[in-house]
GROMACS .gro file of C-alpha atoms in nm:
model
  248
    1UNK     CA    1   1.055   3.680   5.405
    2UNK     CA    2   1.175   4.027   5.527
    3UNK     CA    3   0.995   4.208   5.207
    4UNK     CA    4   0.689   3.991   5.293
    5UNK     CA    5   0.699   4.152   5.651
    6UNK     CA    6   0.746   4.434   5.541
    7UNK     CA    7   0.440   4.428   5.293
    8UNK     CA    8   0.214   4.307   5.609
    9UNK     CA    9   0.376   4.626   5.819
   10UNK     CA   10   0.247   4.847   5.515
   11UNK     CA   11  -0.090   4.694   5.482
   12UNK     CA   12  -0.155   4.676   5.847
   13UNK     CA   13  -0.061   5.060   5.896
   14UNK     CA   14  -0.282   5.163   5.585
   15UNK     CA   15  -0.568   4.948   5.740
   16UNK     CA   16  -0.517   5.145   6.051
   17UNK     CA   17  -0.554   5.470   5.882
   18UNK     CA   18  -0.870   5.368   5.681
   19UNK     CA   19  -1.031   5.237   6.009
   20UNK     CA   20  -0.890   5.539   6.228
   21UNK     CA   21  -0.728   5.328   6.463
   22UNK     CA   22  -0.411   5.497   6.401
   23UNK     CA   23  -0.207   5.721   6.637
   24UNK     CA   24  -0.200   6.035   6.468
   25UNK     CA   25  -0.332   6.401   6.632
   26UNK     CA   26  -0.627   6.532   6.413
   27UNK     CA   27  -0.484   6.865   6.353
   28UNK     CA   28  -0.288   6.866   6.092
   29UNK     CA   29   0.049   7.014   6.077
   30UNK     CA   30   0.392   6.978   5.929
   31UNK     CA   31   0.541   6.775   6.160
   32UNK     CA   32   0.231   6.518   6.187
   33UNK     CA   33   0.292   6.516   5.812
   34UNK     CA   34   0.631   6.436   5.840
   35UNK     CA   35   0.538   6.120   6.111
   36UNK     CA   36   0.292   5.994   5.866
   37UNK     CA   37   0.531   5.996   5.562
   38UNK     CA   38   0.795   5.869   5.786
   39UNK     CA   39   0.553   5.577   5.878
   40UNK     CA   40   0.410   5.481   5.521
   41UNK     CA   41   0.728   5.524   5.356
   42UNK     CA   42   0.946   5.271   5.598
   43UNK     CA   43   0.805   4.944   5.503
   44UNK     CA   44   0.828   5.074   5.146
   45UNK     CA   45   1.194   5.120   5.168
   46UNK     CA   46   1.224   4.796   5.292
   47UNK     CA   47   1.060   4.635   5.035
   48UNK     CA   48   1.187   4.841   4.757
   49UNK     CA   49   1.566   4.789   4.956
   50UNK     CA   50   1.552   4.424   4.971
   51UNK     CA   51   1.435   4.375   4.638
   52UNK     CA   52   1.667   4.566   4.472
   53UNK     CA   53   1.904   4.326   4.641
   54UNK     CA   54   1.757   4.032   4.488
   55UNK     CA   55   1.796   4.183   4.147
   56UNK     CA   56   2.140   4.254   4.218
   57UNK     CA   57   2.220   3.899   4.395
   58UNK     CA   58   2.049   3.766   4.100
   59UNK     CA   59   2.212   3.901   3.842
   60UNK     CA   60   2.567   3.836   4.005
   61UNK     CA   61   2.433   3.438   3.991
   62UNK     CA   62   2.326   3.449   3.651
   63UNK     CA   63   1.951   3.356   3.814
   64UNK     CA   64   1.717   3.533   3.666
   65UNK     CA   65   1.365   3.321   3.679
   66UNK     CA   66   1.230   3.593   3.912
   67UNK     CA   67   1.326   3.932   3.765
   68UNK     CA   68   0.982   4.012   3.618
   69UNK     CA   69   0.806   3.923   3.919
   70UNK     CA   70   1.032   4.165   4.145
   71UNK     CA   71   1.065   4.436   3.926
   72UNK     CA   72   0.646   4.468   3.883
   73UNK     CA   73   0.690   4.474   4.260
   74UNK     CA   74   0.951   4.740   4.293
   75UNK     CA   75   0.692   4.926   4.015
   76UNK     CA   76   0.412   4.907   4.279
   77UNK     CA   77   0.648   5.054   4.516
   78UNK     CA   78   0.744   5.327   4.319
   79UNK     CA   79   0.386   5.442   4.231
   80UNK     CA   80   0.261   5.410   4.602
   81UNK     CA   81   0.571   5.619   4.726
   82UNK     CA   82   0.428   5.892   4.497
   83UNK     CA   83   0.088   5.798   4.679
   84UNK     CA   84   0.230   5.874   4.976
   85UNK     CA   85   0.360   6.230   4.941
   86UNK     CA   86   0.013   6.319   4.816
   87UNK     CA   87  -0.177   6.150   5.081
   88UNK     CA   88   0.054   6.319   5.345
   89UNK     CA   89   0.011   6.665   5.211
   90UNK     CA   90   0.364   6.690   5.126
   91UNK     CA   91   0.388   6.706   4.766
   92UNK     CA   92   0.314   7.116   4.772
   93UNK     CA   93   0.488   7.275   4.463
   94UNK     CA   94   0.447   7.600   4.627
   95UNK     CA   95   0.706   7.502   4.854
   96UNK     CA   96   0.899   7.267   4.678
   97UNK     CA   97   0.874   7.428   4.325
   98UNK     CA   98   1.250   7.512   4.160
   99UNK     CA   99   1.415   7.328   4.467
  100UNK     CA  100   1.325   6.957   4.423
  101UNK     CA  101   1.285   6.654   4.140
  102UNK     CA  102   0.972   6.440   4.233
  103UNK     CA  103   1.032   6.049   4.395
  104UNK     CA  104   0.901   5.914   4.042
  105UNK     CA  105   1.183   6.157   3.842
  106UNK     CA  106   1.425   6.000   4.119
  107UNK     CA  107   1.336   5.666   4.084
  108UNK     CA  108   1.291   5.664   3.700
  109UNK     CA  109   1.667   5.814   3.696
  110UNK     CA  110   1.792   5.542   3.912
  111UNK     CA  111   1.616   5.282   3.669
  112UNK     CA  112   1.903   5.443   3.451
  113UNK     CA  113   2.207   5.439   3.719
  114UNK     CA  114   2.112   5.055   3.839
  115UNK     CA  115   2.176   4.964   3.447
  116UNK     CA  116   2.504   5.152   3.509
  117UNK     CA  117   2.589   5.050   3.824
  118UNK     CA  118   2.787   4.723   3.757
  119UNK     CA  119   3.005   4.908   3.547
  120UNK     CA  120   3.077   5.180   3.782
  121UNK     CA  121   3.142   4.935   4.031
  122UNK     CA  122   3.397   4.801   3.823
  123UNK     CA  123   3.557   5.143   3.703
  124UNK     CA  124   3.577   5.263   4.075
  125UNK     CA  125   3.743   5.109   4.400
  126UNK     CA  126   3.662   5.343   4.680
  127UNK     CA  127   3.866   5.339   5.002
  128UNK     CA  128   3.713   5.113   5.221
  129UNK     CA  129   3.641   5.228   5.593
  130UNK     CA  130   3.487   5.163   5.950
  131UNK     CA  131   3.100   5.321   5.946
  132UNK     CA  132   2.863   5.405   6.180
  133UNK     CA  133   2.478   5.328   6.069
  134UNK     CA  134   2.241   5.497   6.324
  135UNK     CA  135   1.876   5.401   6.278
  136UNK     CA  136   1.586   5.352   6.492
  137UNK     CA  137   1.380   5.112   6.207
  138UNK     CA  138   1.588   4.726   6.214
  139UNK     CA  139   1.516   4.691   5.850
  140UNK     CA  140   1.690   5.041   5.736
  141UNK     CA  141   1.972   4.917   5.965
  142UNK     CA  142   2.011   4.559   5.806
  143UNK     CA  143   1.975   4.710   5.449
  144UNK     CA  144   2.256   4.950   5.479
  145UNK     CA  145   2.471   4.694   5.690
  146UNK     CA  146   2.408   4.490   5.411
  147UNK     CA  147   2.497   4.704   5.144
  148UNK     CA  148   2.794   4.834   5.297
  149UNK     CA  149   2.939   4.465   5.399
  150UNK     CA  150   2.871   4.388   5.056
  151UNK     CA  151   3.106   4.676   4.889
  152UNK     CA  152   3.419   4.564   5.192
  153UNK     CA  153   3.310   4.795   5.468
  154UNK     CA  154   3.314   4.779   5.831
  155UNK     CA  155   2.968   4.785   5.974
  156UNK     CA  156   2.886   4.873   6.323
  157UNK     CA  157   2.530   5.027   6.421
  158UNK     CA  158   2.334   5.207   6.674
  159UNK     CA  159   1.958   5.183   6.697
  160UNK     CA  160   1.918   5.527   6.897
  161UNK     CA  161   2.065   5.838   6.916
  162UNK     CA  162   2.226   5.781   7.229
  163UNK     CA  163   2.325   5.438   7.173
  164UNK     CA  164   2.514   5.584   6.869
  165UNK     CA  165   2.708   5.835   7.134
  166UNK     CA  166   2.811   5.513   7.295
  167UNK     CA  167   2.932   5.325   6.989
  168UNK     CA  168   3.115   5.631   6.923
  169UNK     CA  169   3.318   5.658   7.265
  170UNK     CA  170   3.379   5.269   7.217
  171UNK     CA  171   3.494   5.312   6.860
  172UNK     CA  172   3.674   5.507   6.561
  173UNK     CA  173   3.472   5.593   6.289
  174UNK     CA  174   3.527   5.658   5.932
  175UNK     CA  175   3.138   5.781   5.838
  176UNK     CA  176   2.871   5.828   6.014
  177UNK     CA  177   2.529   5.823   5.858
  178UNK     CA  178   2.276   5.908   6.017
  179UNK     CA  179   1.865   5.905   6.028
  180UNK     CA  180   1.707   6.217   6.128
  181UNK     CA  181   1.367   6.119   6.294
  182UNK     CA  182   1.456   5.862   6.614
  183UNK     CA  183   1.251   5.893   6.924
  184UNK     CA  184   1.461   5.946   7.182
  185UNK     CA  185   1.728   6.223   7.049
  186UNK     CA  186   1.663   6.310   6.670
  187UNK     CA  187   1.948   6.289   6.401
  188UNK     CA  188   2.023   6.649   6.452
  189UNK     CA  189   2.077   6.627   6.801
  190UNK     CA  190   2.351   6.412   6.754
  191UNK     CA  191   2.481   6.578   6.483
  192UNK     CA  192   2.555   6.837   6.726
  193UNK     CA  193   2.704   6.674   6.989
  194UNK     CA  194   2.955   6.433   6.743
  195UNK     CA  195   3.005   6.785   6.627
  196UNK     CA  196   3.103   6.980   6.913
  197UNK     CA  197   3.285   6.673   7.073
  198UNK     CA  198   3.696   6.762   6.925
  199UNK     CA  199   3.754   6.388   6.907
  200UNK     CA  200   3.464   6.338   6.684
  201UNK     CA  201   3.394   6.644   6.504
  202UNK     CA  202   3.641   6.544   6.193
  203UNK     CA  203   3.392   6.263   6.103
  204UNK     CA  204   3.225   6.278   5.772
  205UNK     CA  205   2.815   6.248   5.835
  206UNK     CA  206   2.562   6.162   5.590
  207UNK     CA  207   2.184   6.234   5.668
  208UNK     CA  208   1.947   5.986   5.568
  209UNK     CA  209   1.605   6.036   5.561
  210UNK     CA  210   1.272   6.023   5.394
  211UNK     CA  211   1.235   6.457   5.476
  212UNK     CA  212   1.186   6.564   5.141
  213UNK     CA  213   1.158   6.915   5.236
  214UNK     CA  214   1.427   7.176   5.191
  215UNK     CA  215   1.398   7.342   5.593
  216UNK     CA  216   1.549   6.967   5.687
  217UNK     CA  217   1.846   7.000   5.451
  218UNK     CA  218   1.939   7.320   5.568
  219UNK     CA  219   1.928   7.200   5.933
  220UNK     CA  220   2.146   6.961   5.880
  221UNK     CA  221   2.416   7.117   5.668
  222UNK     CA  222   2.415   7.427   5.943
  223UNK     CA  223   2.471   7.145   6.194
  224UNK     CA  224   2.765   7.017   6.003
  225UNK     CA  225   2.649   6.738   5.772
  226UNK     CA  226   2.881   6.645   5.496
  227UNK     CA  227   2.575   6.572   5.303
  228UNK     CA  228   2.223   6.463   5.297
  229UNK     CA  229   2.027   6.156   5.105
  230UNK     CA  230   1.698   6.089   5.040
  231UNK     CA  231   1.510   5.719   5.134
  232UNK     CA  232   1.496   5.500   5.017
  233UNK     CA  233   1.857   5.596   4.851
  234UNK     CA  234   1.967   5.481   4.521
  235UNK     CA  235   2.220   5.243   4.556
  236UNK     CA  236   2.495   5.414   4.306
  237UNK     CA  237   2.429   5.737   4.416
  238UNK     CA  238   2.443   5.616   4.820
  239UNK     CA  239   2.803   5.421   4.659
  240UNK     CA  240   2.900   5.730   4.537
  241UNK     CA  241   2.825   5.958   4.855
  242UNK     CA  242   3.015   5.691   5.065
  243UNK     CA  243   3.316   5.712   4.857
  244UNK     CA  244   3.344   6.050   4.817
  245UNK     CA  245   3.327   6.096   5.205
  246UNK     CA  246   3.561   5.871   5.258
  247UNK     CA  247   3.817   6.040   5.019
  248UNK     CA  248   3.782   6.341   5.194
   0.00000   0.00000   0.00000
């Protein structure tokens, strides 16, 4: 149901675009680049997110009638998200060139860790903790939530920038991670507040966001990010990240 939606969401926003219906400036510029990759590639992570899930869920029951059909689907997925960086304008080697893999290296290399990523679950027992998700989209927010209730966290989340500042006045936090582009106060702007706030500035905070660009990594790690991850993550690596923070 929820990758179904989200397969609607995509279609109806690329019919939009086709038809010029959609709410986009015609000059271009980096950060109407950024909104349009931002907007193609969220019902993309949902759909590659959830199904992912049903692999995983599947495999745990021993089900496995539908694993062809999903993983042709999470193929699609994978080609269109290279689709998207090129339709965007933001696959430009002359920036990116030395400094970053492409989404298909990424996701062919997490083909590799999902095959690995029973075991390492098994080898590893990270600390469990109390974490902060902060996302304006519902589905990134359920998929994390999801993922993190799944490997014994505590899950509390925020769907705006301020309404994060509020759960973290009402709360104590672990982790924070945190999506960059929100309307009403961006990722960064919060970053900077939690980190000029004394009773909040010890919290480990992970960006998460579908910037593939090296100007938003910098940002953040000035603004004191523990660390940054691309979307839509790879679960073992995003397992990984967590624990590590939470050692820390």
């Amino acid at each position: 149901e929820r990758v179904g939606a989200a397969a609607r969401q995509l279609n109806s926003l690329i019919d939009s675009l086709i038809h010029g219906k959609a709410d986009y400036p015609d000059h271009a510029g980096r950060e109407i680049e950024a909104k349009l990759r931002h907007d193609l590639r969220t019902p993309l992570n949902a759909i590659i997110g959830y199904s992912e899930m049903i692999l995983e869920e599947a495999e745990e029951l021993h089900e496995h009638a539908l694993d062809e059909d999903v993983r042709v689907m999470l193929a699609a997925a994978a080609e269109l998200l290279v689709h998207v960086d090129a339709i965007a304008g933001l696959s430009r080697a002359s920036d990116n060139e030395g400094l970053w893999t492409t989404d298909q290296a990424e996701i062919d290399a997490a083909g590799l860790e999902r095959a690995l990523g029973k075991t390492e679950r098994d080898a590893f027992s990270g600390r469990n903790g109390r974490i902060l998700v902060v996302d304006d989209i519902g589905s990134n927010r359920d998929l994390l939530s999801r993922r993190l209730l799944h490997d014994g966290h505590q899950v509390v989340t925020a769907e705006s920038g301020l309404s994060a500042l509020t759960r973290l006045a009402e709360y104590e936090f672990d982790l924070v991670l945190l999506d960059i582009l929100m309307p009403d106060m961006n990722g960064i702007e919060v970053l900077s507040r939690l980190k000029a706030e004394r009773r909040w500035r010890h919290i480990p905070v992970i960006m998460i966001s579908g910037l593939n660009e090296v100007d938003a990594v910098v940002r953040c790690i000035e603004a004191g990010a523990d660390d940054y991850l691309l979307k839509p993550f790879n679960p073992v690596l995003l397992r990984a990240r967590i624990n590590s923070s939470l050692e820390k």
